[in-house]
mmCIF file of C-alpha atoms and ligand atoms in Angstrom:
data_model
loop_
_atom_site.group_PDB
_atom_site.id
_atom_site.type_symbol
_atom_site.label_atom_id
_atom_site.label_comp_id
_atom_site.label_asym_id
_atom_site.label_seq_id
_atom_site.Cartn_x
_atom_site.Cartn_y
_atom_site.Cartn_z
ATOM 1 C CA UNK A 832 14.502 -14.855 11.917
ATOM 2 C CA UNK A 833 14.117 -11.235 11.879
ATOM 3 C CA UNK A 834 10.603 -11.393 12.685
ATOM 4 C CA UNK A 835 11.466 -13.536 15.633
ATOM 5 C CA UNK A 836 14.394 -11.417 16.794
ATOM 6 C CA UNK A 837 12.125 -8.270 16.349
ATOM 7 C CA UNK A 838 10.623 -9.071 19.537
ATOM 8 C CA UNK A 839 13.673 -7.762 21.083
ATOM 9 C CA UNK A 840 13.572 -4.576 19.070
ATOM 10 C CA UNK A 841 10.342 -3.150 19.869
ATOM 11 C CA UNK A 842 10.632 0.612 19.578
ATOM 12 C CA UNK A 843 13.235 1.502 16.967
ATOM 13 C CA UNK A 844 17.103 0.175 16.395
ATOM 14 C CA UNK A 845 19.643 0.196 13.778
ATOM 15 C CA UNK A 846 20.450 -3.062 12.358
ATOM 16 C CA UNK A 847 23.511 -3.534 10.205
ATOM 17 C CA UNK A 848 22.761 -4.212 6.508
ATOM 18 C CA UNK A 849 18.946 -3.591 6.941
ATOM 19 C CA UNK A 850 18.803 -0.205 8.426
ATOM 20 C CA UNK A 851 16.246 0.967 11.113
ATOM 21 C CA UNK A 852 13.966 -1.539 12.270
ATOM 22 C CA UNK A 853 11.025 -1.319 14.447
ATOM 23 C CA UNK A 854 8.309 -3.908 15.805
ATOM 24 C CA UNK A 855 6.413 -1.336 17.696
ATOM 25 C CA UNK A 856 2.674 -0.775 16.480
ATOM 26 C CA UNK A 857 2.499 2.803 17.310
ATOM 27 C CA UNK A 858 5.990 3.684 15.993
ATOM 28 C CA UNK A 859 5.137 2.016 12.936
ATOM 29 C CA UNK A 860 1.706 3.759 12.338
ATOM 30 C CA UNK A 861 3.575 7.008 13.086
ATOM 31 C CA UNK A 862 5.859 6.287 10.259
ATOM 32 C CA UNK A 863 3.253 5.112 7.878
ATOM 33 C CA UNK A 864 1.352 8.418 8.547
ATOM 34 C CA UNK A 865 4.351 10.689 8.041
ATOM 35 C CA UNK A 866 4.570 11.257 4.228
ATOM 36 C CA UNK A 867 6.574 14.219 4.967
ATOM 37 C CA UNK A 868 9.533 12.240 6.081
ATOM 38 C CA UNK A 869 9.016 8.572 4.659
ATOM 39 C CA UNK A 870 8.360 7.486 1.243
ATOM 40 C CA UNK A 871 8.048 3.984 -0.681
ATOM 41 C CA UNK A 872 9.945 5.502 -3.762
ATOM 42 C CA UNK A 873 13.342 5.527 -2.546
ATOM 43 C CA UNK A 874 15.720 2.693 -1.952
ATOM 44 C CA UNK A 875 13.918 0.412 0.812
ATOM 45 C CA UNK A 876 10.223 1.150 -0.551
ATOM 46 C CA UNK A 877 8.223 -1.056 -2.843
ATOM 47 C CA UNK A 878 7.662 1.691 -5.246
ATOM 48 C CA UNK A 879 11.558 1.811 -5.897
ATOM 49 C CA UNK A 880 11.189 -1.965 -6.828
ATOM 50 C CA UNK A 881 8.331 -1.352 -9.340
ATOM 51 C CA UNK A 882 9.703 1.551 -10.897
ATOM 52 C CA UNK A 883 12.639 -0.740 -12.114
ATOM 53 C CA UNK A 884 9.906 -3.010 -13.581
ATOM 54 C CA UNK A 885 7.209 -0.599 -14.907
ATOM 55 C CA UNK A 886 9.164 2.641 -15.733
ATOM 56 C CA UNK A 887 9.530 6.146 -14.159
ATOM 57 C CA UNK A 888 5.944 6.775 -14.267
ATOM 58 C CA UNK A 889 5.581 4.827 -11.211
ATOM 59 C CA UNK A 890 7.083 7.740 -9.230
ATOM 60 C CA UNK A 891 4.100 9.880 -10.191
ATOM 61 C CA UNK A 892 1.402 7.308 -9.137
ATOM 62 C CA UNK A 893 2.999 5.252 -6.293
ATOM 63 C CA UNK A 894 3.475 8.369 -3.973
ATOM 64 C CA UNK A 895 3.351 12.055 -3.851
ATOM 65 C CA UNK A 896 0.378 14.125 -5.409
ATOM 66 C CA UNK A 897 -0.203 11.792 -8.286
ATOM 67 C CA UNK A 898 -0.823 8.841 -5.661
ATOM 68 C CA UNK A 899 -3.062 11.290 -3.732
ATOM 69 C CA UNK A 900 -5.112 11.659 -6.794
ATOM 70 C CA UNK A 901 -5.380 8.287 -7.590
ATOM 71 C CA UNK A 902 -6.198 7.185 -4.141
ATOM 72 C CA UNK A 903 -9.090 9.981 -3.906
ATOM 73 C CA UNK A 904 -10.619 8.614 -7.185
ATOM 74 C CA UNK A 905 -10.366 5.102 -6.075
ATOM 75 C CA UNK A 906 -11.894 5.554 -2.386
ATOM 76 C CA UNK A 907 -14.807 3.714 -3.150
ATOM 77 C CA UNK A 908 -13.564 1.063 -5.601
ATOM 78 C CA UNK A 909 -13.948 -1.423 -3.024
ATOM 79 C CA UNK A 910 -16.387 -1.249 -0.068
ATOM 80 C CA UNK A 911 -17.626 -3.972 2.078
ATOM 81 C CA UNK A 912 -20.790 -3.995 -0.084
ATOM 82 C CA UNK A 913 -19.165 -4.050 -3.510
ATOM 83 C CA UNK A 914 -16.608 -6.594 -2.200
ATOM 84 C CA UNK A 915 -19.236 -8.765 -1.210
ATOM 85 C CA UNK A 916 -21.089 -8.466 -4.501
ATOM 86 C CA UNK A 917 -17.851 -9.005 -6.346
ATOM 87 C CA UNK A 918 -16.877 -12.039 -4.230
ATOM 88 C CA UNK A 919 -20.572 -13.531 -4.856
ATOM 89 C CA UNK A 920 -20.299 -13.021 -8.596
ATOM 90 C CA UNK A 921 -16.714 -14.342 -9.026
ATOM 91 C CA UNK A 922 -16.351 -17.122 -6.615
ATOM 92 C CA UNK A 923 -19.725 -18.033 -5.129
ATOM 93 C CA UNK A 924 -20.332 -20.889 -7.405
ATOM 94 C CA UNK A 925 -16.983 -22.463 -6.900
ATOM 95 C CA UNK A 926 -17.433 -21.986 -3.083
ATOM 96 C CA UNK A 927 -20.752 -23.494 -3.301
ATOM 97 C CA UNK A 928 -19.220 -26.636 -5.320
ATOM 98 C CA UNK A 929 -16.505 -26.970 -2.433
ATOM 99 C CA UNK A 930 -19.088 -27.072 0.142
ATOM 100 C CA UNK A 931 -21.110 -29.602 -1.598
ATOM 101 C CA UNK A 932 -17.992 -31.777 -2.145
ATOM 102 C CA UNK A 933 -17.352 -31.507 1.523
ATOM 103 C CA UNK A 934 -21.030 -32.422 2.624
ATOM 104 C CA UNK A 935 -20.802 -35.529 0.230
ATOM 105 C CA UNK A 936 -17.947 -36.929 2.491
ATOM 106 C CA UNK A 937 -15.212 -35.589 0.056
ATOM 107 C CA UNK A 938 -11.927 -34.069 0.799
ATOM 108 C CA UNK A 939 -11.077 -30.345 -0.227
ATOM 109 C CA UNK A 940 -7.616 -28.973 -0.393
ATOM 110 C CA UNK A 941 -8.213 -25.636 1.139
ATOM 111 C CA UNK A 942 -4.712 -24.292 0.209
ATOM 112 C CA UNK A 943 -5.375 -25.150 -3.345
ATOM 113 C CA UNK A 944 -9.010 -24.179 -3.337
ATOM 114 C CA UNK A 945 -7.782 -20.504 -1.843
ATOM 115 C CA UNK A 946 -5.303 -20.157 -4.929
ATOM 116 C CA UNK A 947 -8.002 -21.068 -7.404
ATOM 117 C CA UNK A 948 -10.528 -18.551 -5.672
ATOM 118 C CA UNK A 949 -7.793 -15.794 -5.792
ATOM 119 C CA UNK A 950 -6.821 -16.820 -9.542
ATOM 120 C CA UNK A 951 -10.621 -16.127 -10.246
ATOM 121 C CA UNK A 952 -10.722 -12.872 -8.484
ATOM 122 C CA UNK A 953 -7.546 -11.793 -10.525
ATOM 123 C CA UNK A 954 -8.788 -13.080 -13.842
ATOM 124 C CA UNK A 955 -11.841 -10.857 -13.224
ATOM 125 C CA UNK A 956 -10.011 -7.674 -12.217
ATOM 126 C CA UNK A 957 -7.658 -7.929 -14.990
ATOM 127 C CA UNK A 958 -10.603 -9.076 -17.501
ATOM 128 C CA UNK A 959 -8.281 -12.086 -18.580
ATOM 129 C CA UNK A 960 -10.007 -14.390 -21.084
ATOM 130 C CA UNK A 961 -9.349 -18.037 -19.809
ATOM 131 C CA UNK A 962 -10.974 -21.309 -20.264
ATOM 132 C CA UNK A 963 -13.129 -21.527 -17.120
ATOM 133 C CA UNK A 964 -11.547 -24.286 -15.156
ATOM 134 C CA UNK A 965 -9.561 -24.507 -12.026
ATOM 135 C CA UNK A 966 -6.211 -24.985 -13.912
ATOM 136 C CA UNK A 967 -6.608 -22.033 -15.517
ATOM 137 C CA UNK A 968 -6.965 -19.990 -12.404
ATOM 138 C CA UNK A 969 -3.992 -22.117 -10.754
ATOM 139 C CA UNK A 970 -1.914 -20.741 -13.712
ATOM 140 C CA UNK A 971 -2.947 -17.126 -13.131
ATOM 141 C CA UNK A 972 -2.189 -17.369 -9.249
ATOM 142 C CA UNK A 973 1.217 -19.060 -10.112
ATOM 143 C CA UNK A 974 2.056 -16.150 -12.378
ATOM 144 C CA UNK A 975 1.304 -13.530 -9.787
ATOM 145 C CA UNK A 976 3.142 -15.406 -7.214
ATOM 146 C CA UNK A 977 6.315 -15.564 -9.498
ATOM 147 C CA UNK A 978 6.084 -11.731 -9.917
ATOM 148 C CA UNK A 979 5.600 -11.242 -6.232
ATOM 149 C CA UNK A 980 8.512 -13.590 -5.552
ATOM 150 C CA UNK A 981 10.956 -11.494 -7.557
ATOM 151 C CA UNK A 982 10.812 -9.356 -4.496
ATOM 152 C CA UNK A 983 12.369 -12.157 -2.538
ATOM 153 C CA UNK A 984 15.844 -11.159 -1.135
ATOM 154 C CA UNK A 985 15.053 -7.645 -1.467
ATOM 155 C CA UNK A 986 15.148 -7.083 2.460
ATOM 156 C CA UNK A 987 18.466 -5.741 2.508
ATOM 157 C CA UNK A 988 18.194 -3.849 -0.930
ATOM 158 C CA UNK A 989 15.571 -3.018 -3.326
ATOM 159 C CA UNK A 990 17.709 -2.780 -6.193
ATOM 160 C CA UNK A 991 16.933 -5.398 -8.946
ATOM 161 C CA UNK A 992 19.237 -7.214 -11.252
ATOM 162 C CA UNK A 993 18.823 -6.620 -15.038
ATOM 163 C CA UNK A 994 17.654 -10.458 -15.403
ATOM 164 C CA UNK A 995 15.023 -9.961 -12.672
ATOM 165 C CA UNK A 996 13.860 -6.859 -14.226
ATOM 166 C CA UNK A 997 13.348 -8.650 -17.579
ATOM 167 C CA UNK A 998 11.462 -11.548 -16.182
ATOM 168 C CA UNK A 999 9.161 -9.035 -14.277
ATOM 169 C CA UNK A 1000 8.396 -7.223 -17.316
ATOM 170 C CA UNK A 1001 7.700 -10.367 -19.487
ATOM 171 C CA UNK A 1002 5.171 -11.244 -16.722
ATOM 172 C CA UNK A 1003 3.616 -8.065 -16.318
ATOM 173 C CA UNK A 1004 2.716 -7.629 -20.141
ATOM 174 C CA UNK A 1005 1.412 -10.840 -20.048
ATOM 175 C CA UNK A 1006 -0.936 -10.286 -17.185
ATOM 176 C CA UNK A 1007 -2.174 -6.721 -18.181
ATOM 177 C CA UNK A 1008 -2.520 -7.720 -21.858
ATOM 178 C CA UNK A 1009 -6.242 -6.913 -21.585
ATOM 179 C CA UNK A 1010 -6.234 -3.983 -19.273
ATOM 180 C CA UNK A 1011 -6.012 -1.056 -21.896
ATOM 181 C CA UNK A 1012 -8.980 -2.379 -23.856
ATOM 182 C CA UNK A 1013 -11.061 -3.295 -20.813
ATOM 183 C CA UNK A 1014 -10.486 0.045 -19.445
ATOM 184 C CA UNK A 1015 -12.033 1.479 -22.678
ATOM 185 C CA UNK A 1016 -14.941 -1.217 -22.796
ATOM 186 C CA UNK A 1017 -15.436 -3.229 -19.725
ATOM 187 C CA UNK A 1018 -18.885 -3.097 -18.289
ATOM 188 C CA UNK A 1019 -19.421 -0.779 -15.197
ATOM 189 C CA UNK A 1020 -19.849 -3.621 -12.624
ATOM 190 C CA UNK A 1021 -16.144 -4.778 -13.343
ATOM 191 C CA UNK A 1022 -13.301 -3.078 -11.545
ATOM 192 C CA UNK A 1023 -11.738 -1.851 -14.616
ATOM 193 C CA UNK A 1024 -15.015 -0.280 -16.013
ATOM 194 C CA UNK A 1025 -15.392 1.484 -12.729
ATOM 195 C CA UNK A 1026 -11.995 2.814 -12.902
ATOM 196 C CA UNK A 1027 -12.959 4.210 -16.254
ATOM 197 C CA UNK A 1028 -16.143 5.665 -14.537
ATOM 198 C CA UNK A 1029 -14.159 7.029 -11.770
ATOM 199 C CA UNK A 1030 -12.243 8.935 -14.169
ATOM 200 C CA UNK A 1031 -8.795 7.096 -14.271
ATOM 201 C CA UNK A 1032 -6.473 7.650 -16.960
ATOM 202 C CA UNK A 1033 -5.452 4.469 -18.858
ATOM 203 C CA UNK A 1034 -1.834 4.520 -17.419
ATOM 204 C CA UNK A 1035 -3.333 4.818 -13.971
ATOM 205 C CA UNK A 1036 -5.627 1.916 -14.534
ATOM 206 C CA UNK A 1037 -2.640 -0.153 -15.922
ATOM 207 C CA UNK A 1038 -0.563 0.880 -12.905
ATOM 208 C CA UNK A 1039 -3.384 0.062 -10.397
ATOM 209 C CA UNK A 1040 -4.188 -3.553 -12.180
ATOM 210 C CA UNK A 1041 -0.420 -4.389 -11.771
ATOM 211 C CA UNK A 1042 -0.733 -3.447 -8.072
ATOM 212 C CA UNK A 1043 -3.905 -5.016 -7.366
ATOM 213 C CA UNK A 1044 -2.576 -8.426 -8.806
ATOM 214 C CA UNK A 1045 0.674 -8.166 -6.711
ATOM 215 C CA UNK A 1046 -0.822 -6.832 -3.467
ATOM 216 C CA UNK A 1047 -3.924 -9.314 -3.542
ATOM 217 C CA UNK A 1048 -2.817 -12.579 -4.513
ATOM 218 C CA UNK A 1049 -0.544 -14.473 -2.152
ATOM 219 C CA UNK A 1050 -1.506 -12.331 0.829
ATOM 220 C CA UNK A 1051 -5.276 -13.390 0.198
ATOM 221 C CA UNK A 1052 -4.664 -16.794 -0.319
ATOM 222 C CA UNK A 1053 -2.283 -17.305 2.566
ATOM 223 C CA UNK A 1054 -4.809 -15.576 4.989
ATOM 224 C CA UNK A 1055 -7.704 -17.835 3.851
ATOM 225 C CA UNK A 1056 -5.859 -21.246 4.208
ATOM 226 C CA UNK A 1057 -3.993 -20.258 7.449
ATOM 227 C CA UNK A 1058 -7.392 -18.845 9.140
ATOM 228 C CA UNK A 1059 -9.041 -22.354 8.380
ATOM 229 C CA UNK A 1060 -6.003 -23.992 9.905
ATOM 230 C CA UNK A 1061 -6.033 -21.631 13.090
ATOM 231 C CA UNK A 1062 -9.739 -22.264 13.556
ATOM 232 C CA UNK A 1063 -9.085 -25.810 13.477
ATOM 233 C CA UNK A 1064 -5.889 -25.875 15.677
ATOM 234 C CA UNK A 1065 -7.379 -23.728 18.254
ATOM 235 C CA UNK A 1066 -10.845 -25.618 18.483
ATOM 236 C CA UNK A 1067 -12.368 -21.946 17.788
ATOM 237 C CA UNK A 1068 -14.390 -23.399 14.871
ATOM 238 C CA UNK A 1069 -16.725 -24.895 17.468
ATOM 239 C CA UNK A 1070 -17.584 -21.843 19.082
ATOM 240 C CA UNK A 1071 -17.977 -20.065 15.646
ATOM 241 C CA UNK A 1072 -20.273 -22.567 14.347
ATOM 242 C CA UNK A 1073 -22.807 -22.002 17.121
ATOM 243 C CA UNK A 1074 -22.329 -18.090 17.100
ATOM 244 C CA UNK A 1075 -22.067 -17.175 13.119
ATOM 245 C CA UNK A 1076 -22.132 -13.359 14.345
ATOM 246 C CA UNK A 1077 -18.567 -13.843 15.341
ATOM 247 C CA UNK A 1078 -17.404 -14.297 11.868
ATOM 248 C CA UNK A 1079 -15.898 -10.697 11.694
ATOM 249 C CA UNK A 1080 -13.890 -11.367 14.940
ATOM 250 C CA UNK A 1081 -12.369 -14.552 13.329
ATOM 251 C CA UNK A 1082 -11.505 -12.841 10.120
ATOM 252 C CA UNK A 1083 -9.896 -9.867 12.010
ATOM 253 C CA UNK A 1084 -8.194 -12.339 14.464
ATOM 254 C CA UNK A 1085 -6.953 -14.453 11.508
ATOM 255 C CA UNK A 1086 -5.546 -11.303 9.689
ATOM 256 C CA UNK A 1087 -3.788 -10.185 12.954
ATOM 257 C CA UNK A 1088 -2.161 -13.510 13.716
ATOM 258 C CA UNK A 1089 -1.293 -14.331 10.086
ATOM 259 C CA UNK A 1090 -0.353 -10.645 9.022
ATOM 260 C CA UNK A 1091 0.163 -12.033 5.321
ATOM 261 C CA UNK A 1092 2.447 -8.813 4.588
ATOM 262 C CA UNK A 1093 5.020 -9.475 7.626
ATOM 263 C CA UNK A 1094 6.912 -6.369 7.024
ATOM 264 C CA UNK A 1095 6.793 -3.039 5.162
ATOM 265 C CA UNK A 1096 9.697 -0.815 4.131
ATOM 266 C CA UNK A 1097 10.094 2.738 3.811
ATOM 267 C CA UNK A 1098 12.819 5.085 2.615
ATOM 268 C CA UNK A 1099 13.579 7.991 4.703
ATOM 269 C CA UNK A 1100 12.999 11.213 2.459
ATOM 270 C CA UNK A 1101 13.990 13.953 4.939
ATOM 271 C CA UNK A 1102 15.946 13.889 8.347
ATOM 272 C CA UNK A 1103 13.493 13.268 11.012
ATOM 273 C CA UNK A 1104 13.582 12.357 14.803
ATOM 274 C CA UNK A 1105 11.316 9.338 15.787
ATOM 275 C CA UNK A 1106 11.116 7.941 19.284
ATOM 276 C CA UNK A 1107 14.491 9.981 20.227
ATOM 277 C CA UNK A 1108 16.451 8.399 17.379
ATOM 278 C CA UNK A 1109 17.686 10.837 14.476
ATOM 279 C CA UNK A 1110 16.851 9.185 10.963
ATOM 280 C CA UNK A 1111 18.680 10.772 7.984
ATOM 281 C CA UNK A 1112 17.496 10.940 4.586
ATOM 282 C CA UNK A 1113 18.490 8.114 2.389
ATOM 283 C CA UNK A 1114 18.424 5.599 5.130
ATOM 284 C CA UNK A 1115 15.578 3.015 5.235
ATOM 285 C CA UNK A 1116 13.240 1.595 7.792
ATOM 286 C CA UNK A 1117 11.591 -1.840 7.998
ATOM 287 C CA UNK A 1118 8.385 -2.134 9.962
ATOM 288 C CA UNK A 1119 7.891 -5.612 11.354
ATOM 289 C CA UNK A 1120 4.167 -5.639 11.393
ATOM 290 C CA UNK A 1121 4.054 -9.293 12.122
ATOM 291 C CA UNK A 1122 5.745 -9.141 15.286
ATOM 292 C CA UNK A 1123 3.800 -5.936 16.167
ATOM 293 C CA UNK A 1124 0.567 -7.492 15.601
ATOM 294 C CA UNK A 1125 1.490 -10.717 17.348
ATOM 295 C CA UNK A 1126 2.644 -8.788 20.516
ATOM 296 C CA UNK A 1127 -1.131 -8.831 21.404
ATOM 297 C CA UNK A 1128 -1.020 -12.433 21.756
ATOM 298 C CA UNK A 1129 -2.551 -15.706 20.127
ATOM 299 C CA UNK A 1130 -5.624 -16.025 18.313
ATOM 300 C CA UNK A 1131 -8.598 -15.237 20.465
ATOM 301 C CA UNK A 1132 -12.382 -14.819 19.246
ATOM 302 C CA UNK A 1133 -12.918 -12.593 22.426
ATOM 303 C CA UNK A 1134 -9.769 -10.046 21.891
ATOM 304 C CA UNK A 1135 -11.937 -7.559 20.135
ATOM 305 C CA UNK A 1136 -10.508 -4.319 18.541
ATOM 306 C CA UNK A 1137 -6.860 -3.700 19.384
ATOM 307 C CA UNK A 1138 -6.436 0.255 19.474
ATOM 308 C CA UNK A 1139 -2.714 -0.236 19.242
ATOM 309 C CA UNK A 1140 -2.609 -2.415 16.437
ATOM 310 C CA UNK A 1141 -5.889 -1.197 14.715
ATOM 311 C CA UNK A 1142 -5.562 -2.991 11.409
ATOM 312 C CA UNK A 1143 -1.819 -2.729 10.909
ATOM 313 C CA UNK A 1144 -2.033 -6.112 8.992
ATOM 314 C CA UNK A 1145 -3.336 -3.889 6.213
ATOM 315 C CA UNK A 1146 -0.859 -1.164 6.822
ATOM 316 C CA UNK A 1147 -1.787 2.555 7.697
ATOM 317 C CA UNK A 1148 -1.995 6.021 6.252
ATOM 318 C CA UNK A 1149 -1.956 7.002 2.812
ATOM 319 C CA UNK A 1150 -0.951 3.479 1.436
ATOM 320 C CA UNK A 1151 -3.476 1.625 3.769
ATOM 321 C CA UNK A 1152 -4.506 -1.478 1.754
ATOM 322 C CA UNK A 1153 -7.065 -0.636 -1.185
ATOM 323 C CA UNK A 1154 -8.173 -4.240 -1.352
ATOM 324 C CA UNK A 1155 -8.790 -4.703 2.560
ATOM 325 C CA UNK A 1156 -12.603 -5.282 2.071
ATOM 326 C CA UNK A 1157 -12.087 -7.453 -0.860
ATOM 327 C CA UNK A 1158 -9.641 -9.636 1.198
ATOM 328 C CA UNK A 1159 -12.021 -9.523 4.043
ATOM 329 C CA UNK A 1160 -15.004 -10.789 1.944
ATOM 330 C CA UNK A 1161 -12.603 -13.676 0.253
ATOM 331 C CA UNK A 1162 -11.695 -14.862 3.655
ATOM 332 C CA UNK A 1163 -15.325 -14.582 5.209
ATOM 333 C CA UNK A 1164 -16.745 -16.431 1.937
ATOM 334 C CA UNK A 1165 -14.532 -19.320 2.536
ATOM 335 C CA UNK A 1166 -15.115 -19.583 6.219
ATOM 336 C CA UNK A 1167 -19.023 -19.253 5.614
ATOM 337 C CA UNK A 1168 -18.782 -22.182 3.315
ATOM 338 C CA UNK A 1169 -17.230 -24.414 5.863
ATOM 339 C CA UNK A 1170 -19.295 -23.516 8.570
ATOM 340 C CA UNK A 1171 -22.460 -23.819 6.721
ATOM 341 C CA UNK A 1172 -21.738 -27.495 6.221
ATOM 342 C CA UNK A 1173 -22.921 -27.583 10.112
ATOM 343 C CA UNK A 1174 -20.145 -29.997 10.875
ATOM 344 C CA UNK A 1175 -16.664 -29.544 12.098
ATOM 345 C CA UNK A 1176 -13.865 -29.889 9.825
ATOM 346 C CA UNK A 1177 -10.770 -31.928 10.437
ATOM 347 C CA UNK A 1178 -7.302 -31.555 8.711
ATOM 348 C CA UNK A 1179 -5.922 -34.723 6.952
ATOM 349 C CA UNK A 1180 -2.340 -33.214 6.604
ATOM 350 C CA UNK A 1181 -0.618 -30.251 5.971
ATOM 351 C CA UNK A 1182 2.425 -29.181 3.891
ATOM 352 C CA UNK A 1183 4.174 -25.777 3.834
ATOM 353 C CA UNK A 1184 5.266 -23.731 1.032
ATOM 354 C CA UNK A 1185 9.049 -23.199 0.549
ATOM 355 C CA UNK A 1186 10.709 -20.272 -0.895
ATOM 356 C CA UNK A 1187 7.641 -18.042 -1.298
ATOM 357 C CA UNK A 1188 7.476 -14.382 -0.094
ATOM 358 C CA UNK A 1189 4.506 -14.878 2.070
ATOM 359 C CA UNK A 1190 4.282 -17.915 4.457
ATOM 360 C CA UNK A 1191 1.509 -20.188 3.212
ATOM 361 C CA UNK A 1192 0.435 -23.772 2.955
ATOM 362 C CA UNK A 1193 1.303 -25.853 -0.133
ATOM 363 C CA UNK A 1194 -1.429 -28.244 0.742
ATOM 364 C CA UNK A 1195 -4.550 -28.408 3.300
ATOM 365 C CA UNK A 1196 -6.712 -31.197 2.632
ATOM 366 C CA UNK A 1197 -9.957 -30.874 5.051
ATOM 367 C CA UNK A 1198 -12.696 -33.312 5.596
ATOM 368 C CA UNK A 1199 -15.840 -33.040 7.551
ATOM 369 C CA UNK A 1200 -15.696 -35.055 10.887
HETATM 370 C C1 LIG B 1796 -5.121 -10.566 3.405
HETATM 371 C C2 LIG B 1796 -4.833 -9.951 2.298
HETATM 372 C C3 LIG B 1796 -3.977 -8.635 2.244
HETATM 373 C C4 LIG B 1796 -3.173 -8.198 3.078
HETATM 374 C C5 LIG B 1796 -2.613 -8.688 4.341
HETATM 375 C C6 LIG B 1796 -2.843 -6.972 2.599
HETATM 376 C C7 LIG B 1796 -1.719 -6.000 2.955
HETATM 377 C C8 LIG B 1796 -1.559 -4.915 2.471
HETATM 378 C C9 LIG B 1796 -0.608 -3.823 3.010
HETATM 379 C C10 LIG B 1796 0.193 -4.104 4.385
HETATM 380 C C11 LIG B 1796 -0.451 -2.676 2.367
HETATM 381 C C12 LIG B 1796 0.527 -1.567 2.438
HETATM 382 C C13 LIG B 1796 1.866 -1.579 1.932
HETATM 383 C C14 LIG B 1796 2.647 -0.510 2.113
HETATM 384 O O1 LIG B 1796 1.932 0.512 3.027
HETATM 385 O O2 LIG B 1796 3.823 -0.391 1.539
HETATM 386 C C15 LIG B 1796 -1.184 -2.938 1.001
HETATM 387 C C16 LIG B 1796 -1.521 -2.284 0.267
HETATM 388 C C17 LIG B 1796 -2.177 -2.459 -1.084
HETATM 389 N N1 LIG B 1796 -3.106 -3.334 -1.164
HETATM 390 FE FE1 LIG B 1796 -3.424 -5.079 0.091
HETATM 391 N N2 LIG B 1796 -3.540 -6.592 1.193
HETATM 392 C C18 LIG B 1796 -4.271 -7.749 1.135
HETATM 393 C C19 LIG B 1796 -5.103 -8.038 -0.101
HETATM 394 C C20 LIG B 1796 -5.057 -7.183 -1.088
HETATM 395 C C21 LIG B 1796 -6.073 -7.226 -2.135
HETATM 396 C C22 LIG B 1796 -7.018 -8.514 -2.101
HETATM 397 C C23 LIG B 1796 -5.894 -6.456 -2.899
HETATM 398 C C24 LIG B 1796 -6.665 -5.921 -4.084
HETATM 399 C C25 LIG B 1796 -7.144 -7.124 -5.111
HETATM 400 C C26 LIG B 1796 -5.074 -5.528 -2.567
HETATM 401 C C27 LIG B 1796 -4.688 -4.256 -2.945
HETATM 402 C C28 LIG B 1796 -3.646 -3.335 -2.439
HETATM 403 C C29 LIG B 1796 -3.182 -2.244 -3.237
HETATM 404 C C30 LIG B 1796 -3.744 -1.805 -4.472
HETATM 405 C C31 LIG B 1796 -2.196 -1.580 -2.260
HETATM 406 C C32 LIG B 1796 -1.369 -0.397 -2.436
HETATM 407 C C33 LIG B 1796 -2.146 0.809 -1.877
HETATM 408 C C34 LIG B 1796 -1.241 2.181 -2.064
HETATM 409 O O3 LIG B 1796 -0.298 2.047 -2.386
HETATM 410 O O4 LIG B 1796 -2.095 3.215 -1.804
HETATM 411 N N3 LIG B 1796 -4.366 -5.883 -1.154
HETATM 412 N N4 LIG B 1796 -1.836 -4.210 1.191
#
């Protein structure tokens, strides 16, 4: 409701119980690029949420000079090239199997496949020792999702109850059980091995691993399945099949119209005037990025780069999504698999997921026409 009503908000408006709200891409980017007055550590920001689960050291890593140092060291953790190598290595064979199933006349549930693929990536990032079968990766995905879902209902306040904090702590320690060891000994081609070589301390690597899992699980799986559905529903798949050079445009447009992280919150850390409104320290601001990105219109392979939105689906400024190249590589990998079958795909049925943080499909079985 908020995202739809946000169409009327546009610039900056105060909404009871929520705080300042904007659906304007330029205002949102201005706020995200202003670390002097906005922080994600105070009430209203995701750092405040995580500090309650992970401990006060989050305040040293999620924002301010510690965060700056972490981002400077991890600048090249994911490049387009390294993300492509990672996805080829970790999900390439599973994608090839899905392509073969489709070519053989079978049905592939793309929503389930996306969860399995993302589960595989998470297992590799966190160096989890699992039996190599889909069920293990579904479980990893579900655990990451359970952790992210603890943020449900925090739109009005990012303060968590003691029970939620205890549940979150248990999940984090289960998922990051191997991080400390892997940071010490994992080979350089793994992300944790790279973290070590880039000079990250153990605690930084642990914090980053948790972040990667939470930030990159539901978001990526949602964008993957929803982009497949949009290409089908708009008929754009036919043009894309004949013009594979449009793949980056399809990925960008898919990310824009789905905007899997539909809003971003910040705490106002110092008084500031934005768009003629006076925001005071201690208040909070919500940026409705879904609404801002969709103001440009529906999915269109010819839309091109939008200077107002830029890539607001990945945020902006010092917290710009660290995994953006990886997310793009995952979506491209799935689309390429479908396109390389040489035939259009048909959606057999669709079911939406309920009570999840990120809108997504529960199932999306597809078959070749
Ligand atoms: C379609 C998929 C994705 C979307 C839409 C997305 C979106 C975002 C957004 C909007 C932010 C900024 C949050 C803020 O400013 O408060 C962010 C941050 C982040 N994302 Fe992503 N993300 C995606 C996938 C991934 C993946 C695959 C990873 C890595 C495995 C990842 C890792 C991160 C990290 C580590 C941050 C925190 C960066 C920081 O605070 O410096 N994301 N993401």
